[in-house]
């Protein structure tokens, strides 16, 4: 048997696996099909271009970009520390950094409120300086960054560990400074992982709901992002809620398509 033939045989699924596999695919796809079927296409343009919808979409895009930038500033050094240092306690730090992945979003929002709210641990001192964080656009950005940061750290740390340290060691041996090694060797090596993590970070920020509602509230044009607009429209205009939900689904689909390209190539991957 040829190598190619052996690979095909080894990759075959047992017959019984097809039924639960198809059921799993249907479980994911049918709600999306139902959503598309319920869209009032004749009013779609009107529904997604109303004043409140456009304001919510614009705010979502601006805050998601800002929170993604914040995650890059904080997450890249954090992933480097987790992947390239051997200090005691890094395992505990990693677990704490990844905690927002499993926390209910409303708990994340409450934690931020107790930290940066008007009577929070830090927020009460900021209030004395005339700086208000809770229930502002800044609170939206911080809530999004809090829940999205782990996605960037996980993707980049995994890429760093896969790349190894051989080329960095060679560059250091040749006299390159640590910053030069980082800029000229490390980041180019892990660029696909960095880009994938950044895109996932943006998508998570764009879809954030619970932490934003708890920490920032729902003020039109200030803190009411598109997920919050969908939630409110669900009570007053279900057709608008469905149309706006479809917009979020399309954006999420584009993001997933960028990160997981055909043939399993991530964003920025080599052919």
PDB file of C-alpha atoms in Angstrom:
ATOM      1  CA  UNK A   1       0.000   0.000   0.000  1.00  0.00           C
ATOM      2  CA  UNK A   2       1.307   3.444  -0.901  1.00  0.00           C
ATOM      3  CA  UNK A   3       2.027   6.028   1.759  1.00  0.00           C
ATOM      4  CA  UNK A   4      -0.851   8.157   0.449  1.00  0.00           C
ATOM      5  CA  UNK A   5      -3.252   5.200   0.574  1.00  0.00           C
ATOM      6  CA  UNK A   6      -2.216   4.356   4.120  1.00  0.00           C
ATOM      7  CA  UNK A   7      -2.829   7.954   5.140  1.00  0.00           C
ATOM      8  CA  UNK A   8      -6.360   7.870   3.664  1.00  0.00           C
ATOM      9  CA  UNK A   9      -7.225   4.589   5.432  1.00  0.00           C
ATOM     10  CA  UNK A  10      -5.840   5.857   8.740  1.00  0.00           C
ATOM     11  CA  UNK A  11      -7.930   9.009   8.424  1.00  0.00           C
ATOM     12  CA  UNK A  12     -11.274   7.228   7.863  1.00  0.00           C
ATOM     13  CA  UNK A  13     -13.961   7.667  10.501  1.00  0.00           C
ATOM     14  CA  UNK A  14     -15.785   4.693  12.014  1.00  0.00           C
ATOM     15  CA  UNK A  15     -19.280   4.458  10.561  1.00  0.00           C
ATOM     16  CA  UNK A  16     -20.967   5.112  13.902  1.00  0.00           C
ATOM     17  CA  UNK A  17     -19.162   8.465  14.264  1.00  0.00           C
ATOM     18  CA  UNK A  18     -20.979  10.054  11.331  1.00  0.00           C
ATOM     19  CA  UNK A  19     -24.349  10.295  13.073  1.00  0.00           C
ATOM     20  CA  UNK A  20     -23.187  12.306  16.127  1.00  0.00           C
ATOM     21  CA  UNK A  21     -20.872  14.327  13.863  1.00  0.00           C
ATOM     22  CA  UNK A  22     -23.783  15.336  11.630  1.00  0.00           C
ATOM     23  CA  UNK A  23     -25.950  15.988  14.693  1.00  0.00           C
ATOM     24  CA  UNK A  24     -23.233  18.273  16.098  1.00  0.00           C
ATOM     25  CA  UNK A  25     -22.999  20.180  12.808  1.00  0.00           C
ATOM     26  CA  UNK A  26     -26.792  20.546  12.681  1.00  0.00           C
ATOM     27  CA  UNK A  27     -26.830  21.729  16.305  1.00  0.00           C
ATOM     28  CA  UNK A  28     -24.590  24.636  15.310  1.00  0.00           C
ATOM     29  CA  UNK A  29     -25.982  25.377  11.849  1.00  0.00           C
ATOM     30  CA  UNK A  30     -29.750  25.119  12.372  1.00  0.00           C
ATOM     31  CA  UNK A  31     -30.038  28.141  14.715  1.00  0.00           C
ATOM     32  CA  UNK A  32     -28.099  30.201  12.164  1.00  0.00           C
ATOM     33  CA  UNK A  33     -30.392  29.000   9.376  1.00  0.00           C
ATOM     34  CA  UNK A  34     -33.406  29.865  11.536  1.00  0.00           C
ATOM     35  CA  UNK A  35     -32.021  33.359  12.080  1.00  0.00           C
ATOM     36  CA  UNK A  36     -31.500  33.922   8.357  1.00  0.00           C
ATOM     37  CA  UNK A  37     -35.028  32.631   7.661  1.00  0.00           C
ATOM     38  CA  UNK A  38     -36.529  35.118  10.126  1.00  0.00           C
ATOM     39  CA  UNK A  39     -34.798  38.206   8.731  1.00  0.00           C
ATOM     40  CA  UNK A  40     -37.185  40.678   7.146  1.00  0.00           C
ATOM     41  CA  UNK A  41     -35.066  41.230   4.058  1.00  0.00           C
ATOM     42  CA  UNK A  42     -37.367  43.937   2.706  1.00  0.00           C
ATOM     43  CA  UNK A  43     -36.594  46.069   5.793  1.00  0.00           C
ATOM     44  CA  UNK A  44     -33.045  44.863   6.393  1.00  0.00           C
ATOM     45  CA  UNK A  45     -31.346  48.064   5.266  1.00  0.00           C
ATOM     46  CA  UNK A  46     -33.744  50.188   7.286  1.00  0.00           C
ATOM     47  CA  UNK A  47     -33.320  48.047  10.403  1.00  0.00           C
ATOM     48  CA  UNK A  48     -29.520  48.046  10.457  1.00  0.00           C
ATOM     49  CA  UNK A  49     -29.151  51.717   9.529  1.00  0.00           C
ATOM     50  CA  UNK A  50     -31.418  53.250  12.174  1.00  0.00           C
ATOM     51  CA  UNK A  51     -29.821  55.955  14.296  1.00  0.00           C
ATOM     52  CA  UNK A  52     -29.432  53.750  17.369  1.00  0.00           C
ATOM     53  CA  UNK A  53     -28.104  50.803  15.349  1.00  0.00           C
ATOM     54  CA  UNK A  54     -25.485  52.874  13.524  1.00  0.00           C
ATOM     55  CA  UNK A  55     -24.412  54.506  16.789  1.00  0.00           C
ATOM     56  CA  UNK A  56     -24.092  51.101  18.465  1.00  0.00           C
ATOM     57  CA  UNK A  57     -22.147  49.608  15.561  1.00  0.00           C
ATOM     58  CA  UNK A  58     -19.776  52.573  15.385  1.00  0.00           C
ATOM     59  CA  UNK A  59     -19.178  52.464  19.138  1.00  0.00           C
ATOM     60  CA  UNK A  60     -18.555  48.710  18.984  1.00  0.00           C
ATOM     61  CA  UNK A  61     -15.969  49.056  16.232  1.00  0.00           C
ATOM     62  CA  UNK A  62     -14.152  51.943  17.951  1.00  0.00           C
ATOM     63  CA  UNK A  63     -14.040  50.311  21.356  1.00  0.00           C
ATOM     64  CA  UNK A  64     -13.099  46.895  19.940  1.00  0.00           C
ATOM     65  CA  UNK A  65     -10.156  48.461  18.102  1.00  0.00           C
ATOM     66  CA  UNK A  66      -9.091  50.337  21.247  1.00  0.00           C
ATOM     67  CA  UNK A  67      -9.378  47.257  23.473  1.00  0.00           C
ATOM     68  CA  UNK A  68      -7.447  45.176  20.938  1.00  0.00           C
ATOM     69  CA  UNK A  69      -4.659  47.763  20.950  1.00  0.00           C
ATOM     70  CA  UNK A  70      -4.628  47.662  24.756  1.00  0.00           C
ATOM     71  CA  UNK A  71      -4.459  43.858  24.685  1.00  0.00           C
ATOM     72  CA  UNK A  72      -1.457  44.037  22.338  1.00  0.00           C
ATOM     73  CA  UNK A  73       0.356  46.470  24.632  1.00  0.00           C
ATOM     74  CA  UNK A  74      -0.252  44.296  27.689  1.00  0.00           C
ATOM     75  CA  UNK A  75      -0.565  40.825  26.184  1.00  0.00           C
ATOM     76  CA  UNK A  76       2.594  40.585  24.066  1.00  0.00           C
ATOM     77  CA  UNK A  77       4.991  41.235  26.989  1.00  0.00           C
ATOM     78  CA  UNK A  78       2.867  38.971  29.207  1.00  0.00           C
ATOM     79  CA  UNK A  79       2.993  36.082  26.717  1.00  0.00           C
ATOM     80  CA  UNK A  80       6.754  36.591  26.337  1.00  0.00           C
ATOM     81  CA  UNK A  81       7.189  36.439  30.111  1.00  0.00           C
ATOM     82  CA  UNK A  82       5.139  33.243  30.360  1.00  0.00           C
ATOM     83  CA  UNK A  83       6.903  31.530  27.455  1.00  0.00           C
ATOM     84  CA  UNK A  84      10.497  32.710  27.827  1.00  0.00           C
ATOM     85  CA  UNK A  85      11.151  32.973  31.575  1.00  0.00           C
ATOM     86  CA  UNK A  86      11.511  30.346  34.283  1.00  0.00           C
ATOM     87  CA  UNK A  87      10.549  32.380  37.331  1.00  0.00           C
ATOM     88  CA  UNK A  88       8.698  30.752  40.255  1.00  0.00           C
ATOM     89  CA  UNK A  89       4.953  31.251  40.293  1.00  0.00           C
ATOM     90  CA  UNK A  90       4.495  31.537  36.536  1.00  0.00           C
ATOM     91  CA  UNK A  91       2.021  28.655  36.594  1.00  0.00           C
ATOM     92  CA  UNK A  92      -0.173  30.529  39.042  1.00  0.00           C
ATOM     93  CA  UNK A  93       0.146  33.717  36.976  1.00  0.00           C
ATOM     94  CA  UNK A  94      -0.863  31.834  33.820  1.00  0.00           C
ATOM     95  CA  UNK A  95      -3.925  30.405  35.547  1.00  0.00           C
ATOM     96  CA  UNK A  96      -4.983  33.847  36.764  1.00  0.00           C
ATOM     97  CA  UNK A  97      -4.469  35.436  33.335  1.00  0.00           C
ATOM     98  CA  UNK A  98      -6.640  32.756  31.722  1.00  0.00           C
ATOM     99  CA  UNK A  99      -9.349  33.019  34.388  1.00  0.00           C
ATOM    100  CA  UNK A 100     -11.545  35.435  32.348  1.00  0.00           C
ATOM    101  CA  UNK A 101     -11.950  32.653  29.764  1.00  0.00           C
ATOM    102  CA  UNK A 102     -14.078  30.649  32.196  1.00  0.00           C
ATOM    103  CA  UNK A 103     -15.568  33.387  34.390  1.00  0.00           C
ATOM    104  CA  UNK A 104     -19.178  34.375  33.655  1.00  0.00           C
ATOM    105  CA  UNK A 105     -18.937  37.774  31.915  1.00  0.00           C
ATOM    106  CA  UNK A 106     -21.182  39.386  34.524  1.00  0.00           C
ATOM    107  CA  UNK A 107     -18.687  38.322  37.214  1.00  0.00           C
ATOM    108  CA  UNK A 108     -15.879  39.907  35.205  1.00  0.00           C
ATOM    109  CA  UNK A 109     -17.892  43.119  34.995  1.00  0.00           C
ATOM    110  CA  UNK A 110     -18.598  43.073  38.717  1.00  0.00           C
ATOM    111  CA  UNK A 111     -14.900  42.563  39.476  1.00  0.00           C
ATOM    112  CA  UNK A 112     -14.035  45.573  37.312  1.00  0.00           C
ATOM    113  CA  UNK A 113     -16.760  47.626  38.982  1.00  0.00           C
ATOM    114  CA  UNK A 114     -15.407  46.765  42.442  1.00  0.00           C
ATOM    115  CA  UNK A 115     -11.944  47.801  41.252  1.00  0.00           C
ATOM    116  CA  UNK A 116     -12.550  50.884  39.126  1.00  0.00           C
ATOM    117  CA  UNK A 117     -16.101  51.896  39.981  1.00  0.00           C
ATOM    118  CA  UNK A 118     -16.936  55.050  41.916  1.00  0.00           C
ATOM    119  CA  UNK A 119     -16.519  53.233  45.233  1.00  0.00           C
ATOM    120  CA  UNK A 120     -14.065  50.641  43.959  1.00  0.00           C
ATOM    121  CA  UNK A 121     -10.647  49.749  45.292  1.00  0.00           C
ATOM    122  CA  UNK A 122      -8.896  52.104  42.862  1.00  0.00           C
ATOM    123  CA  UNK A 123     -11.886  53.978  41.498  1.00  0.00           C
ATOM    124  CA  UNK A 124     -12.590  55.805  44.755  1.00  0.00           C
ATOM    125  CA  UNK A 125      -9.131  57.384  44.600  1.00  0.00           C
ATOM    126  CA  UNK A 126      -9.579  58.254  40.926  1.00  0.00           C
ATOM    127  CA  UNK A 127     -12.862  59.970  41.813  1.00  0.00           C
ATOM    128  CA  UNK A 128     -10.978  62.243  44.197  1.00  0.00           C
ATOM    129  CA  UNK A 129      -8.803  63.265  41.241  1.00  0.00           C
ATOM    130  CA  UNK A 130     -11.871  63.934  39.115  1.00  0.00           C
ATOM    131  CA  UNK A 131     -11.385  60.812  36.987  1.00  0.00           C
ATOM    132  CA  UNK A 132     -14.460  58.649  36.418  1.00  0.00           C
ATOM    133  CA  UNK A 133     -14.136  55.242  34.800  1.00  0.00           C
ATOM    134  CA  UNK A 134     -17.316  53.268  35.481  1.00  0.00           C
ATOM    135  CA  UNK A 135     -20.237  53.778  33.077  1.00  0.00           C
ATOM    136  CA  UNK A 136     -18.106  55.580  30.506  1.00  0.00           C
ATOM    137  CA  UNK A 137     -16.724  54.615  27.095  1.00  0.00           C
ATOM    138  CA  UNK A 138     -13.421  53.889  28.833  1.00  0.00           C
ATOM    139  CA  UNK A 139     -15.241  51.280  30.910  1.00  0.00           C
ATOM    140  CA  UNK A 140     -16.414  49.594  27.699  1.00  0.00           C
ATOM    141  CA  UNK A 141     -12.828  49.371  26.436  1.00  0.00           C
ATOM    142  CA  UNK A 142     -11.560  47.994  29.753  1.00  0.00           C
ATOM    143  CA  UNK A 143     -14.362  45.423  29.974  1.00  0.00           C
ATOM    144  CA  UNK A 144     -13.652  44.227  26.440  1.00  0.00           C
ATOM    145  CA  UNK A 145      -9.907  44.062  27.051  1.00  0.00           C
ATOM    146  CA  UNK A 146     -10.381  42.146  30.314  1.00  0.00           C
ATOM    147  CA  UNK A 147     -12.299  39.313  28.645  1.00  0.00           C
ATOM    148  CA  UNK A 148     -10.298  39.347  25.375  1.00  0.00           C
ATOM    149  CA  UNK A 149      -6.729  39.488  26.704  1.00  0.00           C
ATOM    150  CA  UNK A 150      -6.488  35.719  27.392  1.00  0.00           C
ATOM    151  CA  UNK A 151      -7.186  34.927  23.727  1.00  0.00           C
ATOM    152  CA  UNK A 152      -4.116  36.880  22.658  1.00  0.00           C
ATOM    153  CA  UNK A 153      -1.929  35.477  25.434  1.00  0.00           C
ATOM    154  CA  UNK A 154      -2.900  31.855  24.684  1.00  0.00           C
ATOM    155  CA  UNK A 155      -2.327  32.208  20.935  1.00  0.00           C
ATOM    156  CA  UNK A 156       1.002  34.019  21.271  1.00  0.00           C
ATOM    157  CA  UNK A 157       2.389  31.883  24.086  1.00  0.00           C
ATOM    158  CA  UNK A 158       1.589  28.747  22.088  1.00  0.00           C
ATOM    159  CA  UNK A 159       3.333  30.193  19.029  1.00  0.00           C
ATOM    160  CA  UNK A 160       6.396  31.140  21.115  1.00  0.00           C
ATOM    161  CA  UNK A 161       6.708  27.658  22.591  1.00  0.00           C
ATOM    162  CA  UNK A 162       6.304  26.050  19.161  1.00  0.00           C
ATOM    163  CA  UNK A 163       8.955  28.310  17.609  1.00  0.00           C
ATOM    164  CA  UNK A 164      11.496  27.443  20.299  1.00  0.00           C
ATOM    165  CA  UNK A 165      14.484  29.532  21.342  1.00  0.00           C
ATOM    166  CA  UNK A 166      17.215  28.320  18.972  1.00  0.00           C
ATOM    167  CA  UNK A 167      17.260  31.297  16.621  1.00  0.00           C
ATOM    168  CA  UNK A 168      17.009  33.741  19.506  1.00  0.00           C
ATOM    169  CA  UNK A 169      20.009  32.072  21.178  1.00  0.00           C
ATOM    170  CA  UNK A 170      22.032  32.348  17.954  1.00  0.00           C
ATOM    171  CA  UNK A 171      21.181  36.053  17.597  1.00  0.00           C
ATOM    172  CA  UNK A 172      22.135  36.704  21.215  1.00  0.00           C
ATOM    173  CA  UNK A 173      25.427  34.840  20.712  1.00  0.00           C
ATOM    174  CA  UNK A 174      26.186  37.137  17.773  1.00  0.00           C
ATOM    175  CA  UNK A 175      25.830  40.139  20.068  1.00  0.00           C
ATOM    176  CA  UNK A 176      22.259  41.274  19.374  1.00  0.00           C
ATOM    177  CA  UNK A 177      20.601  43.153  22.242  1.00  0.00           C
ATOM    178  CA  UNK A 178      17.418  41.640  23.759  1.00  0.00           C
ATOM    179  CA  UNK A 179      15.199  44.273  22.119  1.00  0.00           C
ATOM    180  CA  UNK A 180      16.853  43.635  18.751  1.00  0.00           C
ATOM    181  CA  UNK A 181      16.331  39.883  19.148  1.00  0.00           C
ATOM    182  CA  UNK A 182      12.682  40.496  19.963  1.00  0.00           C
ATOM    183  CA  UNK A 183      12.140  42.829  17.010  1.00  0.00           C
ATOM    184  CA  UNK A 184      14.229  41.064  14.356  1.00  0.00           C
ATOM    185  CA  UNK A 185      13.890  37.395  15.337  1.00  0.00           C
ATOM    186  CA  UNK A 186      11.146  36.553  17.835  1.00  0.00           C
ATOM    187  CA  UNK A 187       8.204  38.563  16.501  1.00  0.00           C
ATOM    188  CA  UNK A 188       8.746  37.614  12.828  1.00  0.00           C
ATOM    189  CA  UNK A 189       8.879  33.931  13.861  1.00  0.00           C
ATOM    190  CA  UNK A 190       5.572  34.075  15.747  1.00  0.00           C
ATOM    191  CA  UNK A 191       3.783  36.551  13.469  1.00  0.00           C
ATOM    192  CA  UNK A 192       1.051  34.059  12.397  1.00  0.00           C
ATOM    193  CA  UNK A 193       0.199  33.341  16.036  1.00  0.00           C
ATOM    194  CA  UNK A 194       0.269  37.035  16.890  1.00  0.00           C
ATOM    195  CA  UNK A 195      -2.071  37.914  14.017  1.00  0.00           C
ATOM    196  CA  UNK A 196      -4.457  35.072  14.875  1.00  0.00           C
ATOM    197  CA  UNK A 197      -4.547  36.135  18.512  1.00  0.00           C
ATOM    198  CA  UNK A 198      -5.148  39.761  17.529  1.00  0.00           C
ATOM    199  CA  UNK A 199      -8.067  38.878  15.259  1.00  0.00           C
ATOM    200  CA  UNK A 200      -9.631  36.637  17.919  1.00  0.00           C
ATOM    201  CA  UNK A 201      -9.115  39.390  20.470  1.00  0.00           C
ATOM    202  CA  UNK A 202     -10.957  41.888  18.259  1.00  0.00           C
ATOM    203  CA  UNK A 203     -13.820  39.450  17.660  1.00  0.00           C
ATOM    204  CA  UNK A 204     -14.207  38.722  21.375  1.00  0.00           C
ATOM    205  CA  UNK A 205     -14.226  42.442  22.125  1.00  0.00           C
ATOM    206  CA  UNK A 206     -16.836  43.093  19.455  1.00  0.00           C
ATOM    207  CA  UNK A 207     -19.161  40.465  20.913  1.00  0.00           C
ATOM    208  CA  UNK A 208     -18.708  41.327  24.591  1.00  0.00           C
ATOM    209  CA  UNK A 209     -21.990  41.798  26.483  1.00  0.00           C
ATOM    210  CA  UNK A 210     -22.147  40.808  30.155  1.00  0.00           C
ATOM    211  CA  UNK A 211     -19.062  42.558  31.501  1.00  0.00           C
ATOM    212  CA  UNK A 212     -19.899  45.687  29.489  1.00  0.00           C
ATOM    213  CA  UNK A 213     -23.458  45.862  30.799  1.00  0.00           C
ATOM    214  CA  UNK A 214     -22.329  45.397  34.411  1.00  0.00           C
ATOM    215  CA  UNK A 215     -19.363  47.776  34.373  1.00  0.00           C
ATOM    216  CA  UNK A 216     -20.343  50.340  31.731  1.00  0.00           C
ATOM    217  CA  UNK A 217     -24.135  50.250  31.555  1.00  0.00           C
ATOM    218  CA  UNK A 218     -26.158  50.950  28.423  1.00  0.00           C
ATOM    219  CA  UNK A 219     -26.055  54.635  27.503  1.00  0.00           C
ATOM    220  CA  UNK A 220     -26.782  55.294  23.827  1.00  0.00           C
ATOM    221  CA  UNK A 221     -23.744  56.655  22.022  1.00  0.00           C
ATOM    222  CA  UNK A 222     -21.582  56.250  25.135  1.00  0.00           C
ATOM    223  CA  UNK A 223     -21.622  52.629  26.305  1.00  0.00           C
ATOM    224  CA  UNK A 224     -24.368  50.887  24.292  1.00  0.00           C
ATOM    225  CA  UNK A 225     -22.466  48.566  21.984  1.00  0.00           C
ATOM    226  CA  UNK A 226     -24.092  46.435  19.282  1.00  0.00           C
ATOM    227  CA  UNK A 227     -24.689  43.354  21.515  1.00  0.00           C
ATOM    228  CA  UNK A 228     -26.456  45.611  24.036  1.00  0.00           C
ATOM    229  CA  UNK A 229     -28.510  47.167  21.225  1.00  0.00           C
ATOM    230  CA  UNK A 230     -29.557  43.674  20.108  1.00  0.00           C
ATOM    231  CA  UNK A 231     -30.659  42.837  23.646  1.00  0.00           C
ATOM    232  CA  UNK A 232     -32.752  46.006  23.953  1.00  0.00           C
ATOM    233  CA  UNK A 233     -34.267  45.680  20.473  1.00  0.00           C
ATOM    234  CA  UNK A 234     -35.327  42.125  21.307  1.00  0.00           C
ATOM    235  CA  UNK A 235     -37.967  43.580  23.637  1.00  0.00           C
ATOM    236  CA  UNK A 236     -39.198  46.433  21.432  1.00  0.00           C
ATOM    237  CA  UNK A 237     -38.485  45.441  17.815  1.00  0.00           C
ATOM    238  CA  UNK A 238     -37.633  41.732  17.351  1.00  0.00           C
ATOM    239  CA  UNK A 239     -37.108  42.200  13.606  1.00  0.00           C
ATOM    240  CA  UNK A 240     -34.353  44.747  14.279  1.00  0.00           C
ATOM    241  CA  UNK A 241     -32.784  42.426  16.862  1.00  0.00           C
ATOM    242  CA  UNK A 242     -32.635  39.605  14.306  1.00  0.00           C
ATOM    243  CA  UNK A 243     -31.154  41.861  11.617  1.00  0.00           C
ATOM    244  CA  UNK A 244     -28.482  43.233  13.950  1.00  0.00           C
ATOM    245  CA  UNK A 245     -27.712  39.727  15.190  1.00  0.00           C
ATOM    246  CA  UNK A 246     -27.105  38.675  11.613  1.00  0.00           C
ATOM    247  CA  UNK A 247     -24.603  41.530  11.254  1.00  0.00           C
ATOM    248  CA  UNK A 248     -22.685  40.181  14.257  1.00  0.00           C
ATOM    249  CA  UNK A 249     -22.841  36.641  12.859  1.00  0.00           C
ATOM    250  CA  UNK A 250     -21.397  37.814   9.539  1.00  0.00           C
ATOM    251  CA  UNK A 251     -18.578  39.675  11.288  1.00  0.00           C
ATOM    252  CA  UNK A 252     -17.834  36.629  13.439  1.00  0.00           C
ATOM    253  CA  UNK A 253     -17.854  34.417  10.346  1.00  0.00           C
ATOM    254  CA  UNK A 254     -15.350  36.682   8.594  1.00  0.00           C
ATOM    255  CA  UNK A 255     -13.111  36.592  11.674  1.00  0.00           C
ATOM    256  CA  UNK A 256     -13.245  32.802  11.931  1.00  0.00           C
ATOM    257  CA  UNK A 257     -12.521  32.571   8.219  1.00  0.00           C
ATOM    258  CA  UNK A 258      -9.437  34.769   8.625  1.00  0.00           C
ATOM    259  CA  UNK A 259      -8.086  32.793  11.570  1.00  0.00           C
ATOM    260  CA  UNK A 260      -8.909  29.309  10.274  1.00  0.00           C
ATOM    261  CA  UNK A 261      -8.292  29.383   6.559  1.00  0.00           C
ATOM    262  CA  UNK A 262      -8.700  26.345   4.272  1.00  0.00           C
ATOM    263  CA  UNK A 263      -5.893  23.807   4.589  1.00  0.00           C
ATOM    264  CA  UNK A 264      -5.567  24.861   8.230  1.00  0.00           C
ATOM    265  CA  UNK A 265      -3.393  27.900   7.563  1.00  0.00           C
ATOM    266  CA  UNK A 266      -3.769  30.630  10.190  1.00  0.00           C
ATOM    267  CA  UNK A 267      -3.638  34.311   9.352  1.00  0.00           C
ATOM    268  CA  UNK A 268      -0.156  35.179   8.175  1.00  0.00           C
ATOM    269  CA  UNK A 269       0.812  31.534   7.669  1.00  0.00           C
ATOM    270  CA  UNK A 270       3.242  30.479   4.966  1.00  0.00           C
ATOM    271  CA  UNK A 271       2.073  28.493   1.971  1.00  0.00           C
TER     272      UNK A 271
END
